[in-house]
Amino acid sequence: MDIALTLVVNPGCSFSLEKIAKHACALIGHAADIQALSEGRAADLIFKSVAKDATDSATDSAKLASFTRTLSPHLNSISGLDWCLGPEKYRKKRLILADMDSTMITVECIDELADFVGLKDKVAAITEAAMRGELDFEGALTERVALLKGLSRDALERCYSERISLMAGARTLVQTMKKHGAQAVLVSGGFTYFTERVAAAIGFDVHRANVLEFDGDALSGTVQHPICGAQTKLDTLLEFKDKLGLKVHDILAVGDGANDIPMIEAAGLGVAYHAKPKTQAAAAASVRYGDLTSLLYFQGYRDQDFVI
């Protein structure tokens, strides 16, 4: 098993890609085959396996764990650097599952909706606590949706048209993976009113989220059950894994909140994107500084592979 260390240097980083690569090799005492992914911005360091046959797989796994322990404190201390360490084999994933709010789009939809009823600060505080894993997600969602009772359909449409922007790199990430044969699933603790539109704009094949209930032309303050939360995200991953005949190593999951942790932990590559601390701790890799194209570099894609 060869090991790939992907380095992505973002604006504001005080070290060059070349310097960080040399430092990483020195830390672990191994030379690497350095492959450029983006000139001056991203590169792979491929560490060749010393295993002679399949019986040495445990040795390789131990080496990967050792590399991670050695590199993590040093690389995490470099402001502006995003990085990913993992097996070089099976890097290009065949399924991506992604959260929507603050991952594929730049805002939390429910917080923006609450602004239309003058309750954004109150709702945003609940959202933040839930995303940190400090509150039960279903209870927090029920409480917040109740505060939106009476909001008109027109306000929802205004919210989408005026407040919702795609996250940088979102469409390139999904379209590039799809060009290379992957399926894309958007699964959100938000609302289908928004996921339907966002999925179409980015190019997701499937979207799942909570369904807001209406009383005439206004929100009733409730959502349909069962609520789409952490378990739904995990169940969706397992469903598409079986449906598509995939292995765990074929799957990428990305999100920012505590309700994304189960699917992040179940994926071959689970990525925390500008995430809460609890989610970062659970993920195999984190994007703290860059945009969503970092997930393409993590899979070994080069700039010339990108669908812009």
Short mmCIF file of C-alpha atoms in Angstrom, two decimals:
data_model
loop_
_atom_site.label_atom_id
_atom_site.label_comp_id
_atom_site.label_asym_id
_atom_site.label_seq_id
_atom_site.Cartn_x
_atom_site.Cartn_y
_atom_site.Cartn_z
CA MET A 1 0.00 0.00 0.00
CA ASP A 2 1.46 3.31 -1.11
CA ILE A 3 0.57 6.30 1.05
CA ALA A 4 -0.44 9.68 -0.40
CA LEU A 5 -0.01 12.94 1.46
CA THR A 6 -1.84 15.76 -0.32
CA LEU A 7 -0.83 19.32 0.51
CA VAL A 8 -2.99 22.31 -0.48
CA VAL A 9 -1.53 25.75 0.14
CA ASN A 10 -4.05 28.58 0.40
CA PRO A 11 -3.65 32.38 0.41
CA GLY A 12 -1.99 33.62 3.58
CA CYS A 13 0.14 30.52 4.09
CA SER A 14 3.60 31.59 5.27
CA PHE A 15 5.38 28.58 3.74
CA SER A 16 5.79 27.47 0.15
CA LEU A 17 4.51 24.11 -1.05
CA GLU A 18 8.09 22.97 -1.67
CA LYS A 19 9.19 23.88 1.86
CA ILE A 20 6.25 22.10 3.47
CA ALA A 21 6.88 18.99 1.36
CA LYS A 22 10.55 18.86 2.39
CA HIS A 23 9.56 19.36 6.03
CA ALA A 24 7.00 16.52 5.87
CA CYS A 25 9.54 14.11 4.37
CA ALA A 26 12.09 15.05 7.03
CA LEU A 27 9.61 14.55 9.85
CA ILE A 28 8.81 10.97 8.89
CA GLY A 29 12.24 10.06 7.56
CA HIS A 30 11.07 8.91 4.14
CA ALA A 31 11.63 10.28 0.66
CA ALA A 32 8.54 10.78 -1.50
CA ASP A 33 7.63 10.94 -5.17
CA ILE A 34 6.28 14.49 -5.50
CA GLN A 35 3.54 14.98 -8.09
CA ALA A 36 2.19 18.46 -8.85
CA LEU A 37 -1.60 18.82 -8.86
CA SER A 38 -1.78 22.62 -9.14
CA GLU A 39 1.26 24.78 -9.81
CA GLY A 40 2.41 26.25 -6.52
CA ARG A 41 -0.85 25.35 -4.80
CA ALA A 42 -1.31 21.60 -4.47
CA ALA A 43 0.83 18.47 -4.67
CA ASP A 44 0.85 14.80 -3.80
CA LEU A 45 3.69 13.21 -1.88
CA ILE A 46 3.60 9.48 -2.65
CA PHE A 47 5.40 7.31 -0.12
CA LYS A 48 6.10 3.89 -1.63
CA SER A 49 5.23 0.81 0.40
CA VAL A 50 7.97 -1.45 1.70
CA ALA A 51 5.53 -4.36 1.96
CA LYS A 52 6.61 -7.39 -0.07
CA ASP A 53 3.22 -9.09 -0.21
CA ALA A 54 -0.37 -8.90 1.04
CA THR A 55 0.60 -10.31 4.45
CA ASP A 56 2.30 -7.01 5.17
CA SER A 57 -0.94 -5.01 5.04
CA ALA A 58 -1.00 -4.69 8.82
CA THR A 59 2.48 -3.18 8.65
CA ASP A 60 1.27 -0.64 6.08
CA SER A 61 -1.76 0.27 8.22
CA ALA A 62 0.52 0.77 11.20
CA LYS A 63 2.79 2.95 9.05
CA LEU A 64 -0.17 5.10 7.98
CA ALA A 65 -1.20 5.56 11.61
CA SER A 66 2.40 6.43 12.53
CA PHE A 67 2.63 8.99 9.71
CA THR A 68 -0.61 10.58 10.89
CA ARG A 69 0.58 10.87 14.50
CA THR A 70 3.89 12.36 13.39
CA LEU A 71 2.57 14.82 10.84
CA SER A 72 -0.69 16.04 12.38
CA PRO A 73 0.62 18.46 15.03
CA HIS A 74 3.10 20.00 12.62
CA LEU A 75 0.88 20.35 9.56
CA ASN A 76 -2.11 21.52 11.60
CA SER A 77 0.00 24.32 13.02
CA ILE A 78 0.61 25.82 9.56
CA SER A 79 -1.96 28.51 8.89
CA GLY A 80 -3.33 28.34 5.35
CA LEU A 81 -2.48 24.66 4.81
CA ASP A 82 -5.07 21.94 4.16
CA TRP A 83 -3.86 18.36 3.90
CA CYS A 84 -5.02 14.78 3.59
CA LEU A 85 -3.19 11.52 4.30
CA GLY A 86 -4.37 8.11 3.17
CA PRO A 87 -3.87 5.08 0.94
CA GLU A 88 -2.90 6.01 -2.62
CA LYS A 89 -5.07 3.21 -4.03
CA TYR A 90 -8.78 3.87 -4.69
CA ARG A 91 -8.40 7.63 -4.18
CA LYS A 92 -10.90 8.71 -6.82
CA LYS A 93 -14.27 8.09 -5.21
CA ARG A 94 -17.35 6.75 -6.98
CA LEU A 95 -19.93 8.30 -4.64
CA ILE A 96 -20.08 11.65 -2.89
CA LEU A 97 -22.55 12.41 -0.12
CA ALA A 98 -22.64 16.05 0.92
CA ASP A 99 -24.34 18.22 3.48
CA MET A 100 -25.91 21.40 2.11
CA ASP A 101 -25.99 24.28 4.63
CA SER A 102 -22.56 25.83 5.22
CA THR A 103 -21.06 23.10 3.03
CA MET A 104 -22.51 23.29 -0.49
CA ILE A 105 -24.00 26.73 0.17
CA THR A 106 -22.58 29.60 2.22
CA VAL A 107 -25.41 30.01 4.77
CA GLU A 108 -27.75 28.12 7.07
CA CYS A 109 -31.16 28.37 5.37
CA ILE A 110 -33.14 28.19 8.60
CA ASP A 111 -31.21 31.13 10.05
CA GLU A 112 -31.92 33.20 6.94
CA LEU A 113 -35.62 32.28 7.06
CA ALA A 114 -35.72 33.37 10.69
CA ASP A 115 -34.46 36.79 9.63
CA PHE A 116 -37.76 37.30 7.80
CA VAL A 117 -39.61 37.02 11.13
CA GLY A 118 -37.03 39.03 13.13
CA LEU A 119 -35.64 36.01 14.98
CA LYS A 120 -32.33 35.34 13.24
CA ASP A 121 -30.12 35.79 16.31
CA LYS A 122 -32.25 33.45 18.41
CA VAL A 123 -32.48 30.75 15.74
CA ALA A 124 -28.82 31.06 14.76
CA ALA A 125 -27.75 30.46 18.37
CA ILE A 126 -29.78 27.23 18.44
CA THR A 127 -28.35 26.19 15.06
CA GLU A 128 -24.79 26.76 16.24
CA ALA A 129 -25.32 24.71 19.40
CA ALA A 130 -26.93 21.87 17.44
CA MET A 131 -24.11 21.83 14.87
CA ARG A 132 -21.57 21.66 17.69
CA GLY A 133 -23.38 18.62 19.04
CA GLU A 134 -24.52 20.41 22.20
CA LEU A 135 -28.24 19.93 21.47
CA ASP A 136 -30.34 17.07 20.14
CA PHE A 137 -30.68 17.79 16.42
CA GLU A 138 -34.32 16.72 16.05
CA GLY A 139 -35.44 18.69 19.08
CA ALA A 140 -33.51 21.74 17.95
CA LEU A 141 -34.97 21.53 14.45
CA THR A 142 -38.52 21.20 15.79
CA GLU A 143 -38.00 24.22 18.06
CA ARG A 144 -36.61 26.39 15.28
CA VAL A 145 -39.23 25.46 12.69
CA ALA A 146 -42.00 26.29 15.18
CA LEU A 147 -40.62 29.84 15.31
CA LEU A 148 -41.19 30.15 11.55
CA LYS A 149 -44.95 29.54 11.77
CA GLY A 150 -46.87 31.88 9.47
CA LEU A 151 -43.98 32.64 7.13
CA SER A 152 -45.26 32.87 3.56
CA ARG A 153 -44.14 30.94 0.49
CA ASP A 154 -43.11 34.24 -1.01
CA ALA A 155 -40.65 34.72 1.86
CA LEU A 156 -39.13 31.31 1.14
CA GLU A 157 -38.70 32.24 -2.50
CA ARG A 158 -37.11 35.55 -1.54
CA CYS A 159 -34.81 33.75 0.85
CA TYR A 160 -33.59 31.45 -1.90
CA SER A 161 -33.15 34.16 -4.52
CA GLU A 162 -31.63 36.79 -2.22
CA ARG A 163 -29.69 34.83 0.40
CA ILE A 164 -28.49 31.53 -1.08
CA SER A 165 -25.08 31.38 -2.77
CA LEU A 166 -23.18 28.27 -3.80
CA MET A 167 -19.99 27.56 -1.89
CA ALA A 168 -16.83 28.22 -3.92
CA GLY A 169 -15.85 25.08 -5.79
CA ALA A 170 -19.15 23.26 -5.18
CA ARG A 171 -20.16 22.83 -8.80
CA THR A 172 -16.60 22.04 -9.92
CA LEU A 173 -16.29 19.35 -7.23
CA VAL A 174 -19.50 17.57 -8.15
CA GLN A 175 -19.26 17.99 -11.92
CA THR A 176 -15.65 16.78 -12.01
CA MET A 177 -16.46 13.68 -9.98
CA LYS A 178 -19.51 12.96 -12.13
CA LYS A 179 -17.45 13.30 -15.31
CA HIS A 180 -15.27 10.51 -13.96
CA GLY A 181 -18.23 8.26 -13.19
CA ALA A 182 -19.26 9.16 -9.65
CA GLN A 183 -22.80 9.52 -8.30
CA ALA A 184 -23.64 12.59 -6.19
CA VAL A 185 -26.15 12.71 -3.33
CA LEU A 186 -27.10 15.86 -1.41
CA VAL A 187 -28.43 14.91 2.03
CA SER A 188 -29.34 17.71 4.41
CA GLY A 189 -30.87 18.43 7.77
CA GLY A 190 -32.35 21.47 6.03
CA PHE A 191 -35.36 21.58 3.75
CA THR A 192 -36.33 20.11 0.39
CA TYR A 193 -37.58 23.55 -0.69
CA PHE A 194 -33.88 24.50 -0.92
CA THR A 195 -32.15 21.17 -1.63
CA GLU A 196 -34.23 20.70 -4.79
CA ARG A 197 -32.94 23.97 -6.21
CA VAL A 198 -29.37 23.63 -4.93
CA ALA A 199 -29.08 20.05 -6.21
CA ALA A 200 -30.16 21.19 -9.68
CA ALA A 201 -27.75 24.15 -9.66
CA ILE A 202 -24.75 22.05 -8.66
CA GLY A 203 -25.58 18.80 -10.45
CA PHE A 204 -26.44 16.34 -7.71
CA ASP A 205 -28.25 13.20 -8.86
CA VAL A 206 -30.36 12.86 -5.70
CA HIS A 207 -31.36 15.17 -2.85
CA ARG A 208 -32.88 14.39 0.54
CA ALA A 209 -33.90 16.74 3.33
CA ASN A 210 -36.77 17.68 5.62
CA VAL A 211 -40.17 18.62 4.21
CA LEU A 212 -41.71 21.81 5.56
CA GLU A 213 -45.47 21.63 6.16
CA PHE A 214 -47.82 24.41 5.11
CA ASP A 215 -51.17 25.70 6.28
CA GLY A 216 -52.51 27.20 3.10
CA ASP A 217 -49.82 29.55 1.78
CA ALA A 218 -47.91 29.87 5.05
CA LEU A 219 -45.67 27.60 7.10
CA SER A 220 -47.50 25.61 9.75
CA GLY A 221 -44.44 25.54 12.02
CA THR A 222 -43.89 21.80 11.60
CA VAL A 223 -41.93 19.36 9.43
CA GLN A 224 -42.88 15.94 8.17
CA HIS A 225 -41.62 12.95 10.14
CA PRO A 226 -39.31 11.13 10.26
CA ILE A 227 -36.88 14.00 10.51
CA CYS A 228 -33.88 13.90 8.19
CA GLY A 229 -30.90 14.02 10.51
CA ALA A 230 -27.73 12.11 11.33
CA GLN A 231 -29.29 8.66 11.02
CA THR A 232 -30.85 9.49 7.66
CA LYS A 233 -27.47 10.64 6.37
CA LEU A 234 -25.84 7.39 7.45
CA ASP A 235 -28.72 5.30 6.11
CA THR A 236 -28.47 7.11 2.76
CA LEU A 237 -24.75 6.33 2.55
CA LEU A 238 -25.37 2.65 3.24
CA GLU A 239 -28.30 2.54 0.81
CA PHE A 240 -26.29 3.91 -2.11
CA LYS A 241 -23.26 1.83 -1.19
CA ASP A 242 -25.39 -1.30 -1.62
CA LYS A 243 -27.38 0.00 -4.59
CA LEU A 244 -24.23 0.86 -6.55
CA GLY A 245 -22.26 -2.18 -5.39
CA LEU A 246 -19.53 -0.06 -3.80
CA LYS A 247 -16.92 -0.65 -1.14
CA VAL A 248 -16.32 1.77 1.73
CA HIS A 249 -13.15 3.01 0.02
CA ASP A 250 -15.28 4.20 -2.94
CA ILE A 251 -17.19 6.76 -0.85
CA LEU A 252 -16.54 10.41 0.02
CA ALA A 253 -18.67 12.24 2.60
CA VAL A 254 -18.38 15.91 3.51
CA GLY A 255 -20.10 18.15 6.03
CA ASP A 256 -19.57 20.66 8.81
CA GLY A 257 -21.87 19.78 11.71
CA ALA A 258 -22.32 17.12 14.37
CA ASN A 259 -25.19 15.52 12.43
CA ASP A 260 -22.70 14.79 9.62
CA ILE A 261 -20.39 12.73 11.83
CA PRO A 262 -21.97 9.28 11.29
CA MET A 263 -21.72 9.50 7.49
CA ILE A 264 -18.24 11.06 7.68
CA GLU A 265 -17.03 8.20 9.87
CA ALA A 266 -18.62 5.58 7.59
CA ALA A 267 -17.04 6.89 4.37
CA GLY A 268 -13.72 5.83 2.91
CA LEU A 269 -12.79 9.51 2.93
CA GLY A 270 -14.71 11.62 5.42
CA VAL A 271 -13.98 15.34 5.22
CA ALA A 272 -14.88 18.09 7.68
CA TYR A 273 -15.41 21.30 5.71
CA HIS A 274 -14.86 24.54 7.69
CA ALA A 275 -16.39 22.45 10.42
CA LYS A 276 -17.19 22.52 14.10
CA PRO A 277 -14.48 21.06 16.39
CA LYS A 278 -16.36 17.85 17.12
CA THR A 279 -16.79 17.18 13.41
CA GLN A 280 -13.13 17.92 12.67
CA ALA A 281 -12.10 15.43 15.34
CA ALA A 282 -14.21 12.70 13.74
CA ALA A 283 -13.03 13.26 10.16
CA ALA A 284 -10.10 11.68 8.34
CA ALA A 285 -9.32 15.06 6.75
CA SER A 286 -10.34 18.67 7.21
CA VAL A 287 -10.56 21.65 4.90
CA ARG A 288 -10.01 24.63 7.18
CA TYR A 289 -8.87 27.27 4.71
CA GLY A 290 -9.59 26.38 1.08
CA ASP A 291 -12.69 25.87 -1.01
CA LEU A 292 -14.36 22.66 -2.10
CA THR A 293 -11.88 22.01 -4.91
CA SER A 294 -9.54 20.86 -2.13
CA LEU A 295 -11.58 17.64 -2.08
CA LEU A 296 -10.59 17.05 -5.70
CA TYR A 297 -6.90 17.46 -4.88
CA PHE A 298 -7.38 15.05 -1.95
CA GLN A 299 -8.49 12.47 -4.55
CA GLY A 300 -5.50 13.09 -6.81
CA TYR A 301 -7.24 15.24 -9.44
CA ARG A 302 -5.16 17.88 -11.21
CA ASP A 303 -6.27 21.32 -12.35
CA GLN A 304 -6.57 20.11 -15.94
CA ASP A 305 -9.11 17.49 -14.80
CA PHE A 306 -11.47 20.08 -13.33
CA VAL A 307 -14.86 20.76 -14.89
CA ILE A 308 -15.21 24.52 -14.49
#
